XYZ file of C-alpha atoms in Angstrom:
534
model
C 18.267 17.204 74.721
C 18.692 19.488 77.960
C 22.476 21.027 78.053
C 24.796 21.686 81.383
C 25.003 24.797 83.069
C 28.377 26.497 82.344
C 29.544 29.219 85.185
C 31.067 32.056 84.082
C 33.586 33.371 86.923
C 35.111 36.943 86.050
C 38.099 38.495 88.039
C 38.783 41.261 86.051
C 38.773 43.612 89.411
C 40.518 41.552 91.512
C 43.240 39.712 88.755
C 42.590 41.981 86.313
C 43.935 44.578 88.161
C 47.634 42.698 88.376
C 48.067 44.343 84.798
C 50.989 46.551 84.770
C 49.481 50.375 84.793
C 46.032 49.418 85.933
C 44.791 50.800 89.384
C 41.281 50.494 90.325
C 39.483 53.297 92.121
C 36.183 52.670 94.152
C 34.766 54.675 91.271
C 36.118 52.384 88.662
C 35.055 48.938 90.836
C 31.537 50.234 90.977
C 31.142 51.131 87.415
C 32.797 47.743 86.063
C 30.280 45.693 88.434
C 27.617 47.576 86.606
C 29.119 46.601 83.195
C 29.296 42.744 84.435
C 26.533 43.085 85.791
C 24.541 43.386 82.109
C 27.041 40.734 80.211
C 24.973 37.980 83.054
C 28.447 36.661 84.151
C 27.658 34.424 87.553
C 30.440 35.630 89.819
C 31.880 39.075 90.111
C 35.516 38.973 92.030
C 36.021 42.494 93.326
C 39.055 42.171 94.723
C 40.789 41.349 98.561
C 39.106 42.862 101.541
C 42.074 43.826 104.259
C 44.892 43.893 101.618
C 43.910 47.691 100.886
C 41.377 50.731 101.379
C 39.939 50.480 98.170
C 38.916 46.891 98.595
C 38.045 46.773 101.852
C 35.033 50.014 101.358
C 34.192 47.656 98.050
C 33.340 44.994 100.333
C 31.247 47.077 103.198
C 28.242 46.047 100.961
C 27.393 44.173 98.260
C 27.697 45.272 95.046
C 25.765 42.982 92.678
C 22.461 42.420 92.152
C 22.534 39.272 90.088
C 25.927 37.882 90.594
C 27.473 36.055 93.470
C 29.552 39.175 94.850
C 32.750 37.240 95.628
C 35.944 37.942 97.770
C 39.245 36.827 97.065
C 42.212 35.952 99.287
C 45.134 33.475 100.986
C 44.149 30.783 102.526
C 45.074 30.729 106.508
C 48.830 30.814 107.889
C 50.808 28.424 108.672
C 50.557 28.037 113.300
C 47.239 30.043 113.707
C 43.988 28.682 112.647
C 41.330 30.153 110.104
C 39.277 31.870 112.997
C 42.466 33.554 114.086
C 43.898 34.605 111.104
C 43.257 38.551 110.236
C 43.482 37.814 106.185
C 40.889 34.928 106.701
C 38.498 37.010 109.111
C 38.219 40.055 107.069
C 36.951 37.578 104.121
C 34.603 35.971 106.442
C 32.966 39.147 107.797
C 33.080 41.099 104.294
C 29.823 41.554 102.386
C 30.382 39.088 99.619
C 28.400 35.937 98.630
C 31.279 33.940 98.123
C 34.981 33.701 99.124
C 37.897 32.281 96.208
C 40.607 31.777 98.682
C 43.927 31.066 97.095
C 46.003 27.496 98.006
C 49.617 26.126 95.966
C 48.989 22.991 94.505
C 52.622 22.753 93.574
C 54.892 21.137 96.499
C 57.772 23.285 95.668
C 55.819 26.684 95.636
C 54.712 25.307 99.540
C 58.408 24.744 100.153
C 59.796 27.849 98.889
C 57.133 30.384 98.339
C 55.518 29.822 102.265
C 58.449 28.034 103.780
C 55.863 25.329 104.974
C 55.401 21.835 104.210
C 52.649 20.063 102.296
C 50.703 18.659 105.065
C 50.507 22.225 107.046
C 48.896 23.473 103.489
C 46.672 20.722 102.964
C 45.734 21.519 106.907
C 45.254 25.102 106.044
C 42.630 24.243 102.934
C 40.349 22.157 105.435
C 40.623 24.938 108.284
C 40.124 27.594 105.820
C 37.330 26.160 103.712
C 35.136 25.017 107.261
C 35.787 28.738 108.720
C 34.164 30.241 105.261
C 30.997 27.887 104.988
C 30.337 27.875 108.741
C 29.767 31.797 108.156
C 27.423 31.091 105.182
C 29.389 31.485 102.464
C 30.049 29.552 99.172
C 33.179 28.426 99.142
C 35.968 28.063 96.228
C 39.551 27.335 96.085
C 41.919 28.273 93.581
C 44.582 26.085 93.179
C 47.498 28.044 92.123
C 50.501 25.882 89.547
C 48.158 23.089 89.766
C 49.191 22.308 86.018
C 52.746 22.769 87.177
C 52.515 21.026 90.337
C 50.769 18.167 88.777
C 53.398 17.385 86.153
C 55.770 17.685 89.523
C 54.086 15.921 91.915
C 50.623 14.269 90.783
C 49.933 12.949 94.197
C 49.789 15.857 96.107
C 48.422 18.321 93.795
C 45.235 15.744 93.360
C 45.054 15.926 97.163
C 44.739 19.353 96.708
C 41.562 18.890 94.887
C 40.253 16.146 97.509
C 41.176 18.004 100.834
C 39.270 21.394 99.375
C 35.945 19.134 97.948
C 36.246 17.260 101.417
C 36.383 20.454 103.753
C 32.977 22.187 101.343
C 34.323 24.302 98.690
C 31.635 24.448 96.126
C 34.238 25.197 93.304
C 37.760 24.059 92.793
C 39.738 25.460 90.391
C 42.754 24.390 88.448
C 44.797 27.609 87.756
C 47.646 27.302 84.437
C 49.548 30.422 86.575
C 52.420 30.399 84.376
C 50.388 30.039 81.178
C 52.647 27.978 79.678
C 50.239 24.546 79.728
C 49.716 23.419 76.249
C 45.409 22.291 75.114
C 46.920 18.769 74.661
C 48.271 18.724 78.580
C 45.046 20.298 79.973
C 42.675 17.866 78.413
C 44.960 15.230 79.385
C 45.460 16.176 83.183
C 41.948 16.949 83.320
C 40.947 13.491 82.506
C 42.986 12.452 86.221
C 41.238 15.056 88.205
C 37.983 13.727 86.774
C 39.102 10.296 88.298
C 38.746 11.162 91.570
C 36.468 14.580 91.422
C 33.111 15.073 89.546
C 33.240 18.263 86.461
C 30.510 20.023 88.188
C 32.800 21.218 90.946
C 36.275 22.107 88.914
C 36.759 25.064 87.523
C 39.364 26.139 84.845
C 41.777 29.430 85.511
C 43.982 29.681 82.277
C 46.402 32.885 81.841
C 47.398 33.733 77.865
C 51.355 33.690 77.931
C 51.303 31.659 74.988
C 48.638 33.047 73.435
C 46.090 30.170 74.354
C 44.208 30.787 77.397
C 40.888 30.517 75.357
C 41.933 27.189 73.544
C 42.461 26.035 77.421
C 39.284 27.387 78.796
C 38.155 25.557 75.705
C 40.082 22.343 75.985
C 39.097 21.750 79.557
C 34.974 22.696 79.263
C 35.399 19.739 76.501
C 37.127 17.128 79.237
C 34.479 18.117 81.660
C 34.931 21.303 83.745
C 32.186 23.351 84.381
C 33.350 26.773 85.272
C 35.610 29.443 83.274
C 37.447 32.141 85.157
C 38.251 34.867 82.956
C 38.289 39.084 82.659
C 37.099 41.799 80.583
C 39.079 41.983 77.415
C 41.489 39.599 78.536
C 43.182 41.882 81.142
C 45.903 40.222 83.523
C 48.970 39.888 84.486
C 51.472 40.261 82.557
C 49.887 38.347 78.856
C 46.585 38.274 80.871
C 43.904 36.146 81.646
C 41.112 34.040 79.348
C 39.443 36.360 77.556
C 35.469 36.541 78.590
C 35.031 38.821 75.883
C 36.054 36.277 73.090
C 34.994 33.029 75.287
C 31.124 34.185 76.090
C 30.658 34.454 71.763
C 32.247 31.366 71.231
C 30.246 29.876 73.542
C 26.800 30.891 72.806
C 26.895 31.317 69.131
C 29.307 27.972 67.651
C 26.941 25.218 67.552
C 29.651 23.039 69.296
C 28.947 24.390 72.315
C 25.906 26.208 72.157
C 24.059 22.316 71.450
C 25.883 21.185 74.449
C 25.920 23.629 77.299
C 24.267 27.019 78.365
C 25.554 29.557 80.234
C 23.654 32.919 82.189
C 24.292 35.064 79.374
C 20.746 35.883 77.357
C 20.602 36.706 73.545
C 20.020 40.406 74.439
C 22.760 40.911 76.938
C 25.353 39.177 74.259
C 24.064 41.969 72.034
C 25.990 44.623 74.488
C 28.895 42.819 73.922
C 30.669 45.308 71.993
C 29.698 47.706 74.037
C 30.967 46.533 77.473
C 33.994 45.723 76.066
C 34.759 49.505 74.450
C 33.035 50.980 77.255
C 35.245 49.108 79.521
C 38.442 49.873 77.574
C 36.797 53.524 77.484
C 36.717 53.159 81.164
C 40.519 52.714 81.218
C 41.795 55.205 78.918
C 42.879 53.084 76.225
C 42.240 52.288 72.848
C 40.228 49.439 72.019
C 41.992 46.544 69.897
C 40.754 47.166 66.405
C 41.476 43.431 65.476
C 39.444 41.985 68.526
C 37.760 38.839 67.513
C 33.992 39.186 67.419
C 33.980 43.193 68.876
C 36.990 44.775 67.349
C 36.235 47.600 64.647
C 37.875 45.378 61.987
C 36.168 42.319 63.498
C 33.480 42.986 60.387
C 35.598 45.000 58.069
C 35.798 43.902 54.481
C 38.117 46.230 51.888
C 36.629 46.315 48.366
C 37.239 43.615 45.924
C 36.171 40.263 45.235
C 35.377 39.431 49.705
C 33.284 42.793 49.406
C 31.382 41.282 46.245
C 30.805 37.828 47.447
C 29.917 39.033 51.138
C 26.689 41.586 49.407
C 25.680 38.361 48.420
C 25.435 36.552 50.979
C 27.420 37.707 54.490
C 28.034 34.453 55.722
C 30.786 33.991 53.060
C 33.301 35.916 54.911
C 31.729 36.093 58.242
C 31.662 33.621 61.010
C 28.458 34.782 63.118
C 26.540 38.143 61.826
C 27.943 40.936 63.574
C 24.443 42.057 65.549
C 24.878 39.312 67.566
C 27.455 40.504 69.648
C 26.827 44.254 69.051
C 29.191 44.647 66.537
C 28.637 45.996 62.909
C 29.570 45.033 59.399
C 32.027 47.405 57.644
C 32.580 47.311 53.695
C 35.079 49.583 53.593
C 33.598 51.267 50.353
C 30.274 51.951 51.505
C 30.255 51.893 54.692
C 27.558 49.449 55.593
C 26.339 49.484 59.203
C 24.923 50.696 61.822
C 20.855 51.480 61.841
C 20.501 47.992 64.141
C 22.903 49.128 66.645
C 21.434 52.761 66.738
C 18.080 51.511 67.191
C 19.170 49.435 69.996
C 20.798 52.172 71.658
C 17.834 54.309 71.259
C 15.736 52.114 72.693
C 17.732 52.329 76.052
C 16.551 55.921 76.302
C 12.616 54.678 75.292
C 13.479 56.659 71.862
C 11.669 54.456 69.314
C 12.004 55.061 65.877
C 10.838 53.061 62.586
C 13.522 51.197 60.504
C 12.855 53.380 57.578
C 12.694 57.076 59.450
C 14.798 59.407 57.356
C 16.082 60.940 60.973
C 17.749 57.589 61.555
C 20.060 57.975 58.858
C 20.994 61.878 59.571
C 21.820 60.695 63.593
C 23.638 57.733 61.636
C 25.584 60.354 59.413
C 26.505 62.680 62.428
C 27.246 59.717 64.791
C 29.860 58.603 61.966
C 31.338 62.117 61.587
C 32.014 62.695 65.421
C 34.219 59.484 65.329
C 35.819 60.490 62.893
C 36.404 63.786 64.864
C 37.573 61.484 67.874
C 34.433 61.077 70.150
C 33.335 57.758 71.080
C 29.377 56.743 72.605
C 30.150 53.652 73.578
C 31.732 54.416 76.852
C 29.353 57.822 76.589
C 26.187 56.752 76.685
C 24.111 60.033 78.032
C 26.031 62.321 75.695
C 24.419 59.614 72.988
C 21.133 60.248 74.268
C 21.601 63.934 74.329
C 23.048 64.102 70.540
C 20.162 61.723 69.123
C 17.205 64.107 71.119
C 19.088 66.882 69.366
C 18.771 65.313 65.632
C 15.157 64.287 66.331
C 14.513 67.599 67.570
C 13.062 66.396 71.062
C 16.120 68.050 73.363
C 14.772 71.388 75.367
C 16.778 73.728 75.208
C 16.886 74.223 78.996
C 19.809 77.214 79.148
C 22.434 78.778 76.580
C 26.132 79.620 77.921
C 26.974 82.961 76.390
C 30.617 83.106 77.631
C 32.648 81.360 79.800
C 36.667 81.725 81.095
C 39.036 80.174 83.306
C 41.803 81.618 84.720
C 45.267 80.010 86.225
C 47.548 82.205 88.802
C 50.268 81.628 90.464
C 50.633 83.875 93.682
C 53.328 83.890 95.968
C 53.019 84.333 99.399
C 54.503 83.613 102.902
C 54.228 79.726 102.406
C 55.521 79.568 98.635
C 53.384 80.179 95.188
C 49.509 79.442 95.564
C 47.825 78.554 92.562
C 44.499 79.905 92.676
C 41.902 79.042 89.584
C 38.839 81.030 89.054
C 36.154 80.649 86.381
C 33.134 82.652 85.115
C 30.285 81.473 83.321
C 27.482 83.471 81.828
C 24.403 81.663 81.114
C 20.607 82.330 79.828
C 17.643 80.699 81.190
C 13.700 81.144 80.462
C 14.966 84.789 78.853
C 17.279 85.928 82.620
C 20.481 86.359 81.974
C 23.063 84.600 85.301
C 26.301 85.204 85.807
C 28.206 82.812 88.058
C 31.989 83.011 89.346
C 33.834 80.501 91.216
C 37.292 78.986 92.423
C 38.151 75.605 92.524
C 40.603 72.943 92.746
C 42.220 73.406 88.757
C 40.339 74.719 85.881
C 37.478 71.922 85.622
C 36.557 72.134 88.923
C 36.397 75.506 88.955
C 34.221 75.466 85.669
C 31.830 72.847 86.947
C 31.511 74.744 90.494
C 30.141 78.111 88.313
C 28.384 76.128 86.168
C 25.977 74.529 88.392
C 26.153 77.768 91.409
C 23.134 79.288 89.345
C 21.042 77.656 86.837
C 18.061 79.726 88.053
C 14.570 77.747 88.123
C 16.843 74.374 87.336
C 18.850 75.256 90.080
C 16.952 72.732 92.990
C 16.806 70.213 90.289
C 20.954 69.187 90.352
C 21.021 70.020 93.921
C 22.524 66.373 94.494
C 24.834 65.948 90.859
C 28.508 65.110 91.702
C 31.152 65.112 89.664
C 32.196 60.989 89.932
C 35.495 60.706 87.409
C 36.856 62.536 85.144
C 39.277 60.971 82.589
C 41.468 62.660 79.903
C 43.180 60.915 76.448
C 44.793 62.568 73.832
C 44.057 61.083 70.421
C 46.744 62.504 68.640
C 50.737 63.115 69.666
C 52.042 66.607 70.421
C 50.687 69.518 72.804
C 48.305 70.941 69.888
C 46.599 67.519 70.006
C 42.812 66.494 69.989
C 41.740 65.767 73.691
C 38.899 63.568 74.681
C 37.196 64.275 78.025
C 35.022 61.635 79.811
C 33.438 62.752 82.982
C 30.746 60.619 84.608
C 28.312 62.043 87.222
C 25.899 60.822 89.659
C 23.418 61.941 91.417
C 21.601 60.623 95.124
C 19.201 58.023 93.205
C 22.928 56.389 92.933
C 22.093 56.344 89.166
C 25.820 57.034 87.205
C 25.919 58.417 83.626
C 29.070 59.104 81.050
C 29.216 62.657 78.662
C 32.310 63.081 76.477
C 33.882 66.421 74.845
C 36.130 66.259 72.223
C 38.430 69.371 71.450
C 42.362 71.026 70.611
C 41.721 72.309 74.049
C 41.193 70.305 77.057
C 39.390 72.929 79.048
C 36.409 73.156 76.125
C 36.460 69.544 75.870
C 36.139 69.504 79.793
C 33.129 72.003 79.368
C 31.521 70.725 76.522
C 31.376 66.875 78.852
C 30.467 69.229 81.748
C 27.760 71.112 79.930
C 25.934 67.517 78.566
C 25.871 65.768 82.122
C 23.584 68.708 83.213
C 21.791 68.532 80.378
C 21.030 64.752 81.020
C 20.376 65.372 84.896
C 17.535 67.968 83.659
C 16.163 65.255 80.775
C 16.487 62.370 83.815
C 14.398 64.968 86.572
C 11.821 65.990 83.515
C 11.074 61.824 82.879
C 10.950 61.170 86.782
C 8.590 64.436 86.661
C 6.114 63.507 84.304
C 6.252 59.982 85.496
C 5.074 60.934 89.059
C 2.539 63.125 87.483
């Protein structure tokens, strides 16, 4: 029995970034695509080239390698056609595959929202969606309070749907923008769009203000749609968006589904499931949810008792889909089950191999399970993972030893006000020489980093092109004595990115200690390359 082809759409840079306290850097947009990139979504939104600076250097080139790099924005004004209009232009000429421009399906959004009329928008789809194909480019339309508009006015929001299949979109989507439709009133409007549009071309843009923007997602791939628009660990406006990190599971492991449709994501990318999503949360300073279906840390957690008992019997009496699956790991709170798949996994991405049985595997599993308890986390760190596991197995050279290091903050006045000048010093060892390098820079870190890498002696040509990317700070614990976690990531001119973490009371030797690994990694990445071209 073959199975349709379900698109996965995710907008996580582009709507996700509506959350309130999210801002994207060019940094962050680049190092999310690469996170999408190995969850095998179909379409990447990155956001609206014109509407800022970020967005419009995003969309200078394309991004994606698998996925259809796609641009989001309004459909043309009102008195100026598509060719004409600046918004529409900037879309059209932008590096992207694909172009979601936005249209109201809702007659009273068109009335009050744009001050137009309903045959001017329907006007604008057509001249819109001809401009975008004419310039080679797939072609979708959001239809913004179509679930509103429809219980409003049926007639036009349905000519919504025709005009933009009529004019070439590829995609139409219904959006719930309000979030407030309920699984019964999708699947029933649904069944009218199918009347006059085939599945295969609707897609299905749900937000979670009541909590059910996966049921929706849900409720309309059953009626017949055949693409889901969702973000990264449900992020949105204000409730957010469907959840791709909960949908993608649900869809390729529950028998439902997986019988009837397939989608782009393989058995070995839903594996890194767990951790996209902590990396990606890593990626934004936060927390990740601890009661997450499927990737949460309590997704798997049973407390001792009779669930603990039954589940060492058999684990599918208190769990849905085994944990592996999505990346995730089974947790009896007692013993502490888990964990030697996932390392082994991880490993692998650094061509470590190791037998299941290796008594090493269960000393990296011990210390792995002590620095989280200490506040690190490797999921959003993965170099400073490949450095700590080299160090257990006894494989990590030893390429220098810092002896001492300081940083100094003054404050100086002079004829223009204080300066604040920051200097550092770092003593170092390599092959037996002892270096001693000082520098200023712009706060402590920088200054640290600068005299850190001015000298490494006979290593010194090999980080010649290392850059200091991002550089995030969280404090785990309240107060000004608390733990800090640092979480730098560095790249170098192969345009290859990689994450190191320090944990510490004191943010500067947290800072270091990241500082010190991402070196460290640069010198283990130019000895591989090395023996490789050998």
């Amino acid at each position: 029995m073959s199975r349709e082809r379900l698109y996965l759409f995710d907008t996580t840079l582009r709507d996700g970034a509506q959350t309130a306290g999210i801002e994207f850097s060019l940094e962050d947009k680049i190092a999310i695509t690469k996170l999408l990139e190995q969850l095998g979504v179909d379409y990447i939104e990155g956001g609206y080239p014109g509407a800022n600076p970020i967005d419009t250097e995003f969309f200078e080139k394309r991004r994606t390698r698998n996925a259809k790099f796609t641009a989001f924005g309004m459909t043309k004004r009102a008195g100026r056609s598509a060719s004409n209009d600046p918004g529409v232009t900037a879309i059209v000429q932008s590096a992207a595959d694909a172009t979601c421009f936005v249209a109201k399906a809702w007659d009273y959004q068109v009335e009050l929202a744009l001050s137009s009329t309903t045959d001017e928008h329907l006007e604008g789809i057509t001249d819109t969606v001809r401009t975008a194909a004419a310039a080679g480019k797939e072609v979708l339309v959001d239809l913004e309070h179509f679930f509103d508009g429809f219980k409003a006015n049926p007639t036009y929001a349905l000519d919504c749907v025709k005009t933009a299949l009529a004019a070439g979109a590829r995609w139409v989507v219904l959006c719930d923008t309000n979030g407030g439709t309920m699984p019964s009133e999708i699947r029933q409007i649904i069944g009218k769009v199918l009347e006059i549009a085939p599945g295969d071309r609707l897609g299905i843009h749900p937000h979670d203000d009541t909590g059910q923007a996966v049921a929706n997602a849900l409720a309309a791939i059953e009626s017949g749609v055949r693409q889901v628009q969702g973000t990264l660990n449900g992020l949105g406006e204000r409730c957010g968006n469907t959840n791709l990190i909960t949908l993608i599971p649900t869809l390729v492991l529950k028998p439902f589904y997986a019988d009837r449709f397939e989608t782009g994501v393989t058995a070995d990318q839903l594996e890194r499931l767990t951790h996209i999503s902590r990396a990606f949360d890593d990626r934004l300073n936060r927390a990740p949810a601890p009661q997450a279906p499927y990737v949460g840390k309590a997704a798997f957690a049973t407390k001792a008792g009779i669930h603990a008992s039954a589940l060492l019997k058999d684990f599918s009496t208190y769990e849905h889909v085994p944990p592996e699956s999505i990346g995730n790991e089974r947790a009896i709170m007692v013993s502490q089950q888990a964990g030697k798949s996932n390392l082994l996994t991880a490993l692998a991405r650094h061509n470590i191999v190791l037998e299941k049985d290796d008594p090493r595997l269960e000393k990296l599993l011990a210390e792995v399970k002590e620095r989280e308890a200490r506040g690190y986390s490797y999921d959003g760190a993965d170099a400073s993972f490949a450095i700590l596991a080299r160090r257990i197995l006894g494989t990590l050279p030893e390429y220098f030893q810092v002896e001492h290091y300081r940083a100094m903050v003054e404050r100086r006045p002079n004829a223009q006000g204080d300066e604040v000048v920051t200097e550092a010093v770092v003593k170092i060892v390599v092959g037996g020489e002892r270096l001693m390098s000082v520098a200023e820079g712009n706060g402590p870190v920088n200054a640290l980093d600068v005299a850190l890498r001015k000298d490494l002696g006979i290593y010194s040509s090999r980080i010649e092109d290392l850059e200091l990317a991002d550089f995030k700070v969280r404090i785990l614990d309240g107060g000004t004595s608390a733990v800090t976690r640092v979480l730098v990531e560095s790249r170098d001119g192969t345009g290859e990115r990689w994450s190191t973490i320090g944990v510490s009371a004191n943010i500067i030797d947290a800072s270091f200690e990241a500082l010190y690994e991402s070196i460290t990694f640069k010198l283990l990445k130019t000895e591989a390359h090395q023996s490789q071209t050998v």
